């Protein structure tokens, strides 16, 4: 019973992460009306750093910084820090040109970049299901951008600039994820995030315009604060979910993020049309969005569902029961 309760709680926490990640770009777009992308990225990181500092102080679990006397670990934590910094800053810039849904769909390419990079750097073999999932995701991207695909490679419209910024954000996230994968062998997730958030906050501070935050009205200030708290809640829920459920299943749930962005974007546009814009897609665009999510999910947990020699594993497991 306890194990089953842990699974349910893990599922709920993973869904919370996906929902929070789905909402945050909507709040970011609203906040970007009054602040610039770097200031918004800094506020998210600063609020997150403060929150995790309080948590680690309460738990008395601050990391031993002496471990970073080794050059390799120091270099890795700097790669992780600047990787996440680049992701936050580039993603915020991309949102100036893209809708929240489009930005999150582009963000799914980070999974592809991470998997392929892991295969080369860590000499991990890509499973057939991962290759199939990646191909489905790439086809889905083509379908999602069917109306604007020419703009991505010619004329460099604002839409194209936004997509390329989003792709660079994904590359930056993959660098962070690769370094994190090694560092997590020595640090707890919250300890590593604390270090990374501190690095990002200190480095970004000279490039921010904090005076712009004072010009925000009550709802815009709420959006800025929400973006920071969202990061703490989402990553906190993600860590707790992985403690209670298998990492692959948790990762699969988080691939639903673009769909939550689409749902909440349209919902907010219906409720507050003067503040939020509706996401308009044709039928191929909707099929593409679902394909991107399905491809990312299959790349993550496909090996639990299907094997090239054994066939569908779900049916086999049911038969064995």
PDB file of C-alpha atoms in Angstrom:
ATOM      1  CA  UNK A   1       0.000   0.000   0.000  1.00  0.00           C
ATOM      2  CA  UNK A   2       2.793   2.399   0.945  1.00  0.00           C
ATOM      3  CA  UNK A   3       4.554   1.699  -2.345  1.00  0.00           C
ATOM      4  CA  UNK A   4       1.360   2.366  -4.291  1.00  0.00           C
ATOM      5  CA  UNK A   5       0.842   5.613  -2.374  1.00  0.00           C
ATOM      6  CA  UNK A   6       4.384   6.665  -3.261  1.00  0.00           C
ATOM      7  CA  UNK A   7       3.686   6.007  -6.935  1.00  0.00           C
ATOM      8  CA  UNK A   8       0.519   8.100  -6.830  1.00  0.00           C
ATOM      9  CA  UNK A   9       2.295  10.914  -5.014  1.00  0.00           C
ATOM     10  CA  UNK A  10       5.183  10.710  -7.481  1.00  0.00           C
ATOM     11  CA  UNK A  11       2.734  10.960 -10.370  1.00  0.00           C
ATOM     12  CA  UNK A  12       0.985  13.955  -8.764  1.00  0.00           C
ATOM     13  CA  UNK A  13       4.292  15.733  -8.164  1.00  0.00           C
ATOM     14  CA  UNK A  14       5.436  15.062 -11.736  1.00  0.00           C
ATOM     15  CA  UNK A  15       2.151  16.482 -13.038  1.00  0.00           C
ATOM     16  CA  UNK A  16       2.630  19.539 -10.820  1.00  0.00           C
ATOM     17  CA  UNK A  17       6.057  20.065 -12.384  1.00  0.00           C
ATOM     18  CA  UNK A  18       4.636  19.818 -15.908  1.00  0.00           C
ATOM     19  CA  UNK A  19       1.788  22.212 -15.076  1.00  0.00           C
ATOM     20  CA  UNK A  20       4.139  24.753 -13.483  1.00  0.00           C
ATOM     21  CA  UNK A  21       6.525  24.587 -16.444  1.00  0.00           C
ATOM     22  CA  UNK A  22       3.550  24.958 -18.763  1.00  0.00           C
ATOM     23  CA  UNK A  23       2.321  28.109 -17.012  1.00  0.00           C
ATOM     24  CA  UNK A  24       5.652  29.885 -16.453  1.00  0.00           C
ATOM     25  CA  UNK A  25       6.230  31.088 -20.059  1.00  0.00           C
ATOM     26  CA  UNK A  26       2.747  32.642 -20.030  1.00  0.00           C
ATOM     27  CA  UNK A  27       3.600  34.557 -16.862  1.00  0.00           C
ATOM     28  CA  UNK A  28       6.992  35.471 -18.328  1.00  0.00           C
ATOM     29  CA  UNK A  29       5.429  36.956 -21.459  1.00  0.00           C
ATOM     30  CA  UNK A  30       3.169  39.082 -19.289  1.00  0.00           C
ATOM     31  CA  UNK A  31       6.099  40.221 -17.142  1.00  0.00           C
ATOM     32  CA  UNK A  32       8.194  41.039 -20.236  1.00  0.00           C
ATOM     33  CA  UNK A  33       5.809  43.909 -20.964  1.00  0.00           C
ATOM     34  CA  UNK A  34       7.530  45.900 -18.203  1.00  0.00           C
ATOM     35  CA  UNK A  35      10.973  44.288 -17.686  1.00  0.00           C
ATOM     36  CA  UNK A  36      13.714  43.177 -20.083  1.00  0.00           C
ATOM     37  CA  UNK A  37      14.611  39.481 -20.531  1.00  0.00           C
ATOM     38  CA  UNK A  38      17.840  39.593 -18.487  1.00  0.00           C
ATOM     39  CA  UNK A  39      16.152  41.318 -15.551  1.00  0.00           C
ATOM     40  CA  UNK A  40      13.368  38.730 -15.618  1.00  0.00           C
ATOM     41  CA  UNK A  41      15.873  35.868 -15.808  1.00  0.00           C
ATOM     42  CA  UNK A  42      17.804  37.371 -12.877  1.00  0.00           C
ATOM     43  CA  UNK A  43      14.670  37.767 -10.745  1.00  0.00           C
ATOM     44  CA  UNK A  44      13.718  34.116 -11.346  1.00  0.00           C
ATOM     45  CA  UNK A  45      17.203  32.952 -10.367  1.00  0.00           C
ATOM     46  CA  UNK A  46      17.507  35.289  -7.372  1.00  0.00           C
ATOM     47  CA  UNK A  47      14.156  34.257  -5.886  1.00  0.00           C
ATOM     48  CA  UNK A  48      15.041  30.597  -6.456  1.00  0.00           C
ATOM     49  CA  UNK A  49      18.484  31.030  -4.866  1.00  0.00           C
ATOM     50  CA  UNK A  50      16.916  32.690  -1.820  1.00  0.00           C
ATOM     51  CA  UNK A  51      14.312  29.951  -1.465  1.00  0.00           C
ATOM     52  CA  UNK A  52      16.834  27.102  -1.672  1.00  0.00           C
ATOM     53  CA  UNK A  53      19.193  28.927   0.721  1.00  0.00           C
ATOM     54  CA  UNK A  54      16.426  29.027   3.325  1.00  0.00           C
ATOM     55  CA  UNK A  55      15.650  25.344   2.726  1.00  0.00           C
ATOM     56  CA  UNK A  56      19.284  24.186   2.996  1.00  0.00           C
ATOM     57  CA  UNK A  57      19.779  26.327   6.110  1.00  0.00           C
ATOM     58  CA  UNK A  58      16.729  24.698   7.704  1.00  0.00           C
ATOM     59  CA  UNK A  59      17.979  21.224   6.760  1.00  0.00           C
ATOM     60  CA  UNK A  60      21.630  22.097   7.536  1.00  0.00           C
ATOM     61  CA  UNK A  61      22.653  20.502   4.245  1.00  0.00           C
ATOM     62  CA  UNK A  62      24.880  23.096   2.587  1.00  0.00           C
ATOM     63  CA  UNK A  63      27.455  21.417   0.327  1.00  0.00           C
ATOM     64  CA  UNK A  64      31.135  21.234   1.217  1.00  0.00           C
ATOM     65  CA  UNK A  65      32.668  23.781  -1.148  1.00  0.00           C
ATOM     66  CA  UNK A  66      36.149  22.330  -0.606  1.00  0.00           C
ATOM     67  CA  UNK A  67      35.240  19.564  -3.025  1.00  0.00           C
ATOM     68  CA  UNK A  68      35.533  22.096  -5.841  1.00  0.00           C
ATOM     69  CA  UNK A  69      39.251  22.493  -5.270  1.00  0.00           C
ATOM     70  CA  UNK A  70      39.537  19.785  -7.897  1.00  0.00           C
ATOM     71  CA  UNK A  71      39.723  21.564 -11.234  1.00  0.00           C
ATOM     72  CA  UNK A  72      37.419  19.088 -13.004  1.00  0.00           C
ATOM     73  CA  UNK A  73      34.553  19.619 -10.560  1.00  0.00           C
ATOM     74  CA  UNK A  74      35.000  23.388 -10.623  1.00  0.00           C
ATOM     75  CA  UNK A  75      34.881  23.420 -14.421  1.00  0.00           C
ATOM     76  CA  UNK A  76      31.791  21.192 -14.428  1.00  0.00           C
ATOM     77  CA  UNK A  77      29.864  23.395 -11.963  1.00  0.00           C
ATOM     78  CA  UNK A  78      30.743  26.465 -14.034  1.00  0.00           C
ATOM     79  CA  UNK A  79      29.532  24.713 -17.214  1.00  0.00           C
ATOM     80  CA  UNK A  80      26.309  23.782 -15.434  1.00  0.00           C
ATOM     81  CA  UNK A  81      25.900  27.312 -14.076  1.00  0.00           C
ATOM     82  CA  UNK A  82      26.471  29.141 -17.319  1.00  0.00           C
ATOM     83  CA  UNK A  83      24.470  26.496 -19.183  1.00  0.00           C
ATOM     84  CA  UNK A  84      21.399  27.168 -17.048  1.00  0.00           C
ATOM     85  CA  UNK A  85      22.081  30.917 -17.158  1.00  0.00           C
ATOM     86  CA  UNK A  86      22.138  30.802 -20.950  1.00  0.00           C
ATOM     87  CA  UNK A  87      18.950  28.759 -20.989  1.00  0.00           C
ATOM     88  CA  UNK A  88      17.063  31.210 -18.757  1.00  0.00           C
ATOM     89  CA  UNK A  89      18.320  34.303 -20.605  1.00  0.00           C
ATOM     90  CA  UNK A  90      17.851  32.941 -24.138  1.00  0.00           C
ATOM     91  CA  UNK A  91      14.421  31.477 -23.360  1.00  0.00           C
ATOM     92  CA  UNK A  92      13.276  34.839 -21.965  1.00  0.00           C
ATOM     93  CA  UNK A  93      14.542  36.562 -25.109  1.00  0.00           C
ATOM     94  CA  UNK A  94      12.789  34.002 -27.317  1.00  0.00           C
ATOM     95  CA  UNK A  95       9.480  34.758 -25.584  1.00  0.00           C
ATOM     96  CA  UNK A  96       9.662  38.316 -26.909  1.00  0.00           C
ATOM     97  CA  UNK A  97       9.074  36.870 -30.374  1.00  0.00           C
ATOM     98  CA  UNK A  98       7.152  33.637 -29.740  1.00  0.00           C
ATOM     99  CA  UNK A  99       4.022  32.463 -27.994  1.00  0.00           C
ATOM    100  CA  UNK A 100       4.412  30.445 -24.794  1.00  0.00           C
ATOM    101  CA  UNK A 101       3.340  27.237 -26.571  1.00  0.00           C
ATOM    102  CA  UNK A 102       5.774  27.686 -29.458  1.00  0.00           C
ATOM    103  CA  UNK A 103       8.632  28.390 -27.056  1.00  0.00           C
ATOM    104  CA  UNK A 104       7.880  25.225 -25.073  1.00  0.00           C
ATOM    105  CA  UNK A 105       7.583  23.103 -28.225  1.00  0.00           C
ATOM    106  CA  UNK A 106      11.002  24.343 -29.374  1.00  0.00           C
ATOM    107  CA  UNK A 107      12.292  23.647 -25.864  1.00  0.00           C
ATOM    108  CA  UNK A 108      11.621  19.929 -26.339  1.00  0.00           C
ATOM    109  CA  UNK A 109      14.628  19.811 -28.682  1.00  0.00           C
ATOM    110  CA  UNK A 110      16.762  20.001 -25.544  1.00  0.00           C
ATOM    111  CA  UNK A 111      15.852  16.362 -24.860  1.00  0.00           C
ATOM    112  CA  UNK A 112      17.111  15.361 -28.318  1.00  0.00           C
ATOM    113  CA  UNK A 113      20.345  17.316 -27.952  1.00  0.00           C
ATOM    114  CA  UNK A 114      20.932  15.854 -24.492  1.00  0.00           C
ATOM    115  CA  UNK A 115      20.344  12.246 -25.593  1.00  0.00           C
ATOM    116  CA  UNK A 116      22.578  12.504 -28.665  1.00  0.00           C
ATOM    117  CA  UNK A 117      25.292  14.331 -26.699  1.00  0.00           C
ATOM    118  CA  UNK A 118      25.167  11.710 -23.931  1.00  0.00           C
ATOM    119  CA  UNK A 119      25.706   8.999 -26.531  1.00  0.00           C
ATOM    120  CA  UNK A 120      28.940  10.663 -27.682  1.00  0.00           C
ATOM    121  CA  UNK A 121      30.279  12.045 -24.382  1.00  0.00           C
ATOM    122  CA  UNK A 122      29.345   9.187 -22.024  1.00  0.00           C
ATOM    123  CA  UNK A 123      29.446   6.544 -24.764  1.00  0.00           C
ATOM    124  CA  UNK A 124      25.879   5.569 -24.043  1.00  0.00           C
ATOM    125  CA  UNK A 125      24.152   3.550 -26.709  1.00  0.00           C
ATOM    126  CA  UNK A 126      20.952   5.072 -28.061  1.00  0.00           C
ATOM    127  CA  UNK A 127      18.088   2.596 -27.787  1.00  0.00           C
ATOM    128  CA  UNK A 128      15.918   1.970 -30.868  1.00  0.00           C
ATOM    129  CA  UNK A 129      13.002   3.528 -28.989  1.00  0.00           C
ATOM    130  CA  UNK A 130      15.054   6.667 -28.386  1.00  0.00           C
ATOM    131  CA  UNK A 131      15.902   6.931 -32.076  1.00  0.00           C
ATOM    132  CA  UNK A 132      12.234   6.423 -33.027  1.00  0.00           C
ATOM    133  CA  UNK A 133      11.153   8.998 -30.443  1.00  0.00           C
ATOM    134  CA  UNK A 134      13.670  11.545 -31.717  1.00  0.00           C
ATOM    135  CA  UNK A 135      12.520  11.045 -35.306  1.00  0.00           C
ATOM    136  CA  UNK A 136       8.851  11.437 -34.314  1.00  0.00           C
ATOM    137  CA  UNK A 137       9.740  14.608 -32.399  1.00  0.00           C
ATOM    138  CA  UNK A 138      11.595  16.075 -35.387  1.00  0.00           C
ATOM    139  CA  UNK A 139       8.704  15.259 -37.726  1.00  0.00           C
ATOM    140  CA  UNK A 140       6.364  16.851 -35.197  1.00  0.00           C
ATOM    141  CA  UNK A 141       8.451  20.018 -35.223  1.00  0.00           C
ATOM    142  CA  UNK A 142       8.160  20.174 -39.007  1.00  0.00           C
ATOM    143  CA  UNK A 143       4.383  19.818 -38.781  1.00  0.00           C
ATOM    144  CA  UNK A 144       4.118  22.358 -35.955  1.00  0.00           C
ATOM    145  CA  UNK A 145       5.991  24.980 -37.991  1.00  0.00           C
ATOM    146  CA  UNK A 146       4.281  24.102 -41.280  1.00  0.00           C
ATOM    147  CA  UNK A 147       2.945  27.650 -41.787  1.00  0.00           C
ATOM    148  CA  UNK A 148       6.176  29.414 -40.853  1.00  0.00           C
ATOM    149  CA  UNK A 149       8.912  26.985 -41.811  1.00  0.00           C
ATOM    150  CA  UNK A 150      10.183  29.282 -44.595  1.00  0.00           C
ATOM    151  CA  UNK A 151      10.636  32.084 -42.054  1.00  0.00           C
ATOM    152  CA  UNK A 152      13.080  29.912 -40.102  1.00  0.00           C
ATOM    153  CA  UNK A 153      15.611  29.774 -42.925  1.00  0.00           C
ATOM    154  CA  UNK A 154      15.015  32.966 -44.900  1.00  0.00           C
ATOM    155  CA  UNK A 155      14.265  36.638 -44.264  1.00  0.00           C
ATOM    156  CA  UNK A 156      14.938  36.135 -40.522  1.00  0.00           C
ATOM    157  CA  UNK A 157      11.593  37.480 -39.398  1.00  0.00           C
ATOM    158  CA  UNK A 158      10.943  38.108 -35.725  1.00  0.00           C
ATOM    159  CA  UNK A 159       9.327  34.661 -35.570  1.00  0.00           C
ATOM    160  CA  UNK A 160      12.447  33.029 -37.001  1.00  0.00           C
ATOM    161  CA  UNK A 161      14.671  34.926 -34.569  1.00  0.00           C
ATOM    162  CA  UNK A 162      12.540  33.670 -31.692  1.00  0.00           C
ATOM    163  CA  UNK A 163      12.786  30.050 -32.838  1.00  0.00           C
ATOM    164  CA  UNK A 164      16.560  30.205 -33.222  1.00  0.00           C
ATOM    165  CA  UNK A 165      16.890  31.818 -29.797  1.00  0.00           C
ATOM    166  CA  UNK A 166      14.739  28.974 -28.438  1.00  0.00           C
ATOM    167  CA  UNK A 167      17.006  26.405 -30.089  1.00  0.00           C
ATOM    168  CA  UNK A 168      20.083  28.063 -28.587  1.00  0.00           C
ATOM    169  CA  UNK A 169      18.319  27.954 -25.204  1.00  0.00           C
ATOM    170  CA  UNK A 170      17.868  24.195 -25.696  1.00  0.00           C
ATOM    171  CA  UNK A 171      21.559  23.750 -26.542  1.00  0.00           C
ATOM    172  CA  UNK A 172      22.453  25.711 -23.409  1.00  0.00           C
ATOM    173  CA  UNK A 173      20.106  23.550 -21.307  1.00  0.00           C
ATOM    174  CA  UNK A 174      21.702  20.389 -22.716  1.00  0.00           C
ATOM    175  CA  UNK A 175      25.149  21.657 -21.618  1.00  0.00           C
ATOM    176  CA  UNK A 176      23.730  22.226 -18.134  1.00  0.00           C
ATOM    177  CA  UNK A 177      22.106  18.774 -18.071  1.00  0.00           C
ATOM    178  CA  UNK A 178      25.303  17.006 -19.194  1.00  0.00           C
ATOM    179  CA  UNK A 179      27.400  18.677 -16.487  1.00  0.00           C
ATOM    180  CA  UNK A 180      24.657  18.076 -13.919  1.00  0.00           C
ATOM    181  CA  UNK A 181      24.603  14.376 -14.746  1.00  0.00           C
ATOM    182  CA  UNK A 182      28.219  14.070 -13.586  1.00  0.00           C
ATOM    183  CA  UNK A 183      27.941  16.402 -10.594  1.00  0.00           C
ATOM    184  CA  UNK A 184      24.901  14.624  -9.155  1.00  0.00           C
ATOM    185  CA  UNK A 185      27.194  11.695  -8.351  1.00  0.00           C
ATOM    186  CA  UNK A 186      28.734  13.892  -5.636  1.00  0.00           C
ATOM    187  CA  UNK A 187      25.940  16.331  -4.699  1.00  0.00           C
ATOM    188  CA  UNK A 188      22.255  16.247  -3.881  1.00  0.00           C
ATOM    189  CA  UNK A 189      20.036  17.890  -6.496  1.00  0.00           C
ATOM    190  CA  UNK A 190      19.062  20.817  -4.241  1.00  0.00           C
ATOM    191  CA  UNK A 191      22.708  21.442  -3.284  1.00  0.00           C
ATOM    192  CA  UNK A 192      23.735  21.601  -6.922  1.00  0.00           C
ATOM    193  CA  UNK A 193      20.824  23.866  -7.841  1.00  0.00           C
ATOM    194  CA  UNK A 194      21.759  26.188  -4.960  1.00  0.00           C
ATOM    195  CA  UNK A 195      25.298  26.560  -6.293  1.00  0.00           C
ATOM    196  CA  UNK A 196      24.097  27.056  -9.858  1.00  0.00           C
ATOM    197  CA  UNK A 197      21.465  29.629  -8.918  1.00  0.00           C
ATOM    198  CA  UNK A 198      24.051  31.587  -6.904  1.00  0.00           C
ATOM    199  CA  UNK A 199      26.516  31.586  -9.815  1.00  0.00           C
ATOM    200  CA  UNK A 200      23.810  32.764 -12.224  1.00  0.00           C
ATOM    201  CA  UNK A 201      22.448  35.427  -9.847  1.00  0.00           C
ATOM    202  CA  UNK A 202      25.854  36.973  -9.161  1.00  0.00           C
ATOM    203  CA  UNK A 203      26.935  36.971 -12.796  1.00  0.00           C
ATOM    204  CA  UNK A 204      23.670  38.406 -14.158  1.00  0.00           C
ATOM    205  CA  UNK A 205      23.324  41.201 -11.599  1.00  0.00           C
ATOM    206  CA  UNK A 206      25.442  43.805 -13.505  1.00  0.00           C
ATOM    207  CA  UNK A 207      23.288  43.283 -16.623  1.00  0.00           C
ATOM    208  CA  UNK A 208      19.912  43.831 -14.942  1.00  0.00           C
ATOM    209  CA  UNK A 209      17.752  46.944 -14.688  1.00  0.00           C
ATOM    210  CA  UNK A 210      16.149  46.562 -11.282  1.00  0.00           C
ATOM    211  CA  UNK A 211      14.526  50.010 -11.585  1.00  0.00           C
ATOM    212  CA  UNK A 212      12.198  48.568 -14.222  1.00  0.00           C
ATOM    213  CA  UNK A 213      10.678  46.238 -11.629  1.00  0.00           C
ATOM    214  CA  UNK A 214       9.535  49.274  -9.645  1.00  0.00           C
ATOM    215  CA  UNK A 215       7.564  50.415 -12.702  1.00  0.00           C
ATOM    216  CA  UNK A 216       5.486  47.227 -12.717  1.00  0.00           C
ATOM    217  CA  UNK A 217       1.856  47.351 -11.659  1.00  0.00           C
ATOM    218  CA  UNK A 218       0.448  44.895  -9.124  1.00  0.00           C
ATOM    219  CA  UNK A 219      -0.378  42.148 -11.645  1.00  0.00           C
ATOM    220  CA  UNK A 220       2.969  42.449 -13.433  1.00  0.00           C
ATOM    221  CA  UNK A 221       4.822  42.360 -10.109  1.00  0.00           C
ATOM    222  CA  UNK A 222       2.833  39.242  -9.190  1.00  0.00           C
ATOM    223  CA  UNK A 223       3.884  37.665 -12.514  1.00  0.00           C
ATOM    224  CA  UNK A 224       7.564  38.433 -11.812  1.00  0.00           C
ATOM    225  CA  UNK A 225       7.395  36.948  -8.308  1.00  0.00           C
ATOM    226  CA  UNK A 226       5.384  33.983  -9.573  1.00  0.00           C
ATOM    227  CA  UNK A 227       8.080  33.187 -12.152  1.00  0.00           C
ATOM    228  CA  UNK A 228      10.656  32.921  -9.363  1.00  0.00           C
ATOM    229  CA  UNK A 229       8.449  30.884  -7.048  1.00  0.00           C
ATOM    230  CA  UNK A 230       7.443  28.706  -9.996  1.00  0.00           C
ATOM    231  CA  UNK A 231      11.069  27.665 -10.463  1.00  0.00           C
ATOM    232  CA  UNK A 232      11.380  26.626  -6.807  1.00  0.00           C
ATOM    233  CA  UNK A 233       8.065  24.744  -6.775  1.00  0.00           C
ATOM    234  CA  UNK A 234       8.622  23.014 -10.130  1.00  0.00           C
ATOM    235  CA  UNK A 235      12.158  21.825  -9.428  1.00  0.00           C
ATOM    236  CA  UNK A 236      11.268  20.935  -5.842  1.00  0.00           C
ATOM    237  CA  UNK A 237       8.335  18.836  -7.033  1.00  0.00           C
ATOM    238  CA  UNK A 238      10.560  17.235  -9.672  1.00  0.00           C
ATOM    239  CA  UNK A 239      13.163  16.172  -7.101  1.00  0.00           C
ATOM    240  CA  UNK A 240      10.498  14.797  -4.737  1.00  0.00           C
ATOM    241  CA  UNK A 241       8.771  12.976  -7.613  1.00  0.00           C
ATOM    242  CA  UNK A 242      12.004  11.220  -8.567  1.00  0.00           C
ATOM    243  CA  UNK A 243      12.466  10.133  -4.954  1.00  0.00           C
ATOM    244  CA  UNK A 244       9.075   8.391  -5.052  1.00  0.00           C
ATOM    245  CA  UNK A 245       8.794   7.217  -8.668  1.00  0.00           C
ATOM    246  CA  UNK A 246      11.118   6.018 -11.403  1.00  0.00           C
ATOM    247  CA  UNK A 247      13.021   8.851 -13.098  1.00  0.00           C
ATOM    248  CA  UNK A 248      11.990   7.722 -16.595  1.00  0.00           C
ATOM    249  CA  UNK A 249       8.278   7.893 -15.780  1.00  0.00           C
ATOM    250  CA  UNK A 250       8.694  11.300 -14.127  1.00  0.00           C
ATOM    251  CA  UNK A 251      10.563  12.590 -17.195  1.00  0.00           C
ATOM    252  CA  UNK A 252       7.805  11.233 -19.432  1.00  0.00           C
ATOM    253  CA  UNK A 253       5.142  13.200 -17.535  1.00  0.00           C
ATOM    254  CA  UNK A 254       7.170  16.418 -17.794  1.00  0.00           C
ATOM    255  CA  UNK A 255       7.180  16.116 -21.600  1.00  0.00           C
ATOM    256  CA  UNK A 256       3.491  17.120 -21.415  1.00  0.00           C
ATOM    257  CA  UNK A 257       4.627  20.698 -20.672  1.00  0.00           C
ATOM    258  CA  UNK A 258       3.897  22.120 -24.173  1.00  0.00           C
ATOM    259  CA  UNK A 259       0.332  20.804 -24.040  1.00  0.00           C
ATOM    260  CA  UNK A 260      -0.240  22.513 -20.703  1.00  0.00           C
ATOM    261  CA  UNK A 261       1.156  25.728 -22.191  1.00  0.00           C
ATOM    262  CA  UNK A 262      -1.311  25.423 -25.066  1.00  0.00           C
ATOM    263  CA  UNK A 263      -4.248  24.729 -22.748  1.00  0.00           C
ATOM    264  CA  UNK A 264      -3.483  27.524 -20.303  1.00  0.00           C
ATOM    265  CA  UNK A 265      -2.633  30.028 -23.059  1.00  0.00           C
ATOM    266  CA  UNK A 266      -6.053  29.569 -24.629  1.00  0.00           C
ATOM    267  CA  UNK A 267      -7.779  29.506 -21.230  1.00  0.00           C
ATOM    268  CA  UNK A 268      -6.186  32.783 -20.107  1.00  0.00           C
ATOM    269  CA  UNK A 269      -6.947  34.350 -23.489  1.00  0.00           C
ATOM    270  CA  UNK A 270     -10.623  33.482 -23.050  1.00  0.00           C
ATOM    271  CA  UNK A 271     -10.738  34.865 -19.509  1.00  0.00           C
ATOM    272  CA  UNK A 272      -8.522  37.945 -20.042  1.00  0.00           C
ATOM    273  CA  UNK A 273      -8.468  38.640 -23.803  1.00  0.00           C
ATOM    274  CA  UNK A 274      -7.071  42.142 -23.214  1.00  0.00           C
ATOM    275  CA  UNK A 275      -3.960  40.703 -21.499  1.00  0.00           C
ATOM    276  CA  UNK A 276      -3.318  37.345 -23.194  1.00  0.00           C
ATOM    277  CA  UNK A 277      -3.340  36.284 -26.845  1.00  0.00           C
ATOM    278  CA  UNK A 278      -4.940  33.113 -28.221  1.00  0.00           C
ATOM    279  CA  UNK A 279      -2.635  30.525 -29.827  1.00  0.00           C
ATOM    280  CA  UNK A 280      -3.837  29.968 -33.407  1.00  0.00           C
ATOM    281  CA  UNK A 281      -2.737  26.702 -35.056  1.00  0.00           C
ATOM    282  CA  UNK A 282      -4.012  24.829 -38.085  1.00  0.00           C
ATOM    283  CA  UNK A 283      -4.738  21.104 -37.924  1.00  0.00           C
ATOM    284  CA  UNK A 284      -1.157  20.198 -38.891  1.00  0.00           C
ATOM    285  CA  UNK A 285       0.116  22.476 -36.135  1.00  0.00           C
ATOM    286  CA  UNK A 286      -1.953  20.671 -33.504  1.00  0.00           C
ATOM    287  CA  UNK A 287      -0.855  17.273 -34.848  1.00  0.00           C
ATOM    288  CA  UNK A 288       2.735  18.518 -34.735  1.00  0.00           C
ATOM    289  CA  UNK A 289       2.440  19.666 -31.113  1.00  0.00           C
ATOM    290  CA  UNK A 290       1.051  16.286 -30.044  1.00  0.00           C
ATOM    291  CA  UNK A 291       3.741  14.497 -32.093  1.00  0.00           C
ATOM    292  CA  UNK A 292       6.511  16.480 -30.412  1.00  0.00           C
ATOM    293  CA  UNK A 293       5.185  15.492 -26.987  1.00  0.00           C
ATOM    294  CA  UNK A 294       4.629  11.871 -28.060  1.00  0.00           C
ATOM    295  CA  UNK A 295       8.126  11.649 -29.541  1.00  0.00           C
ATOM    296  CA  UNK A 296       9.747  13.080 -26.425  1.00  0.00           C
ATOM    297  CA  UNK A 297       7.716  10.727 -24.232  1.00  0.00           C
ATOM    298  CA  UNK A 298       8.512   7.645 -26.340  1.00  0.00           C
ATOM    299  CA  UNK A 299      12.216   8.537 -26.364  1.00  0.00           C
ATOM    300  CA  UNK A 300      12.067   8.690 -22.568  1.00  0.00           C
ATOM    301  CA  UNK A 301      10.023   5.594 -21.647  1.00  0.00           C
ATOM    302  CA  UNK A 302       9.618   3.743 -24.944  1.00  0.00           C
ATOM    303  CA  UNK A 303      11.910   0.911 -23.810  1.00  0.00           C
ATOM    304  CA  UNK A 304       9.346   0.078 -21.081  1.00  0.00           C
ATOM    305  CA  UNK A 305       6.614  -0.194 -23.713  1.00  0.00           C
ATOM    306  CA  UNK A 306       8.179  -1.770 -26.813  1.00  0.00           C
ATOM    307  CA  UNK A 307      11.241  -3.829 -27.730  1.00  0.00           C
ATOM    308  CA  UNK A 308      12.340  -4.393 -31.361  1.00  0.00           C
ATOM    309  CA  UNK A 309      12.617  -8.166 -30.799  1.00  0.00           C
ATOM    310  CA  UNK A 310      10.092  -8.829 -28.027  1.00  0.00           C
ATOM    311  CA  UNK A 311       7.353  -6.544 -29.357  1.00  0.00           C
ATOM    312  CA  UNK A 312       4.890  -4.734 -27.069  1.00  0.00           C
ATOM    313  CA  UNK A 313       5.988  -5.289 -23.472  1.00  0.00           C
ATOM    314  CA  UNK A 314       2.747  -3.991 -21.927  1.00  0.00           C
ATOM    315  CA  UNK A 315       0.686  -6.824 -23.421  1.00  0.00           C
ATOM    316  CA  UNK A 316       3.318  -9.349 -22.349  1.00  0.00           C
ATOM    317  CA  UNK A 317       3.320  -8.062 -18.754  1.00  0.00           C
ATOM    318  CA  UNK A 318      -0.483  -8.269 -18.619  1.00  0.00           C
ATOM    319  CA  UNK A 319      -0.359 -11.811 -19.935  1.00  0.00           C
ATOM    320  CA  UNK A 320       2.172 -12.804 -17.274  1.00  0.00           C
ATOM    321  CA  UNK A 321      -0.094 -11.380 -14.537  1.00  0.00           C
TER     322      UNK A 321
END
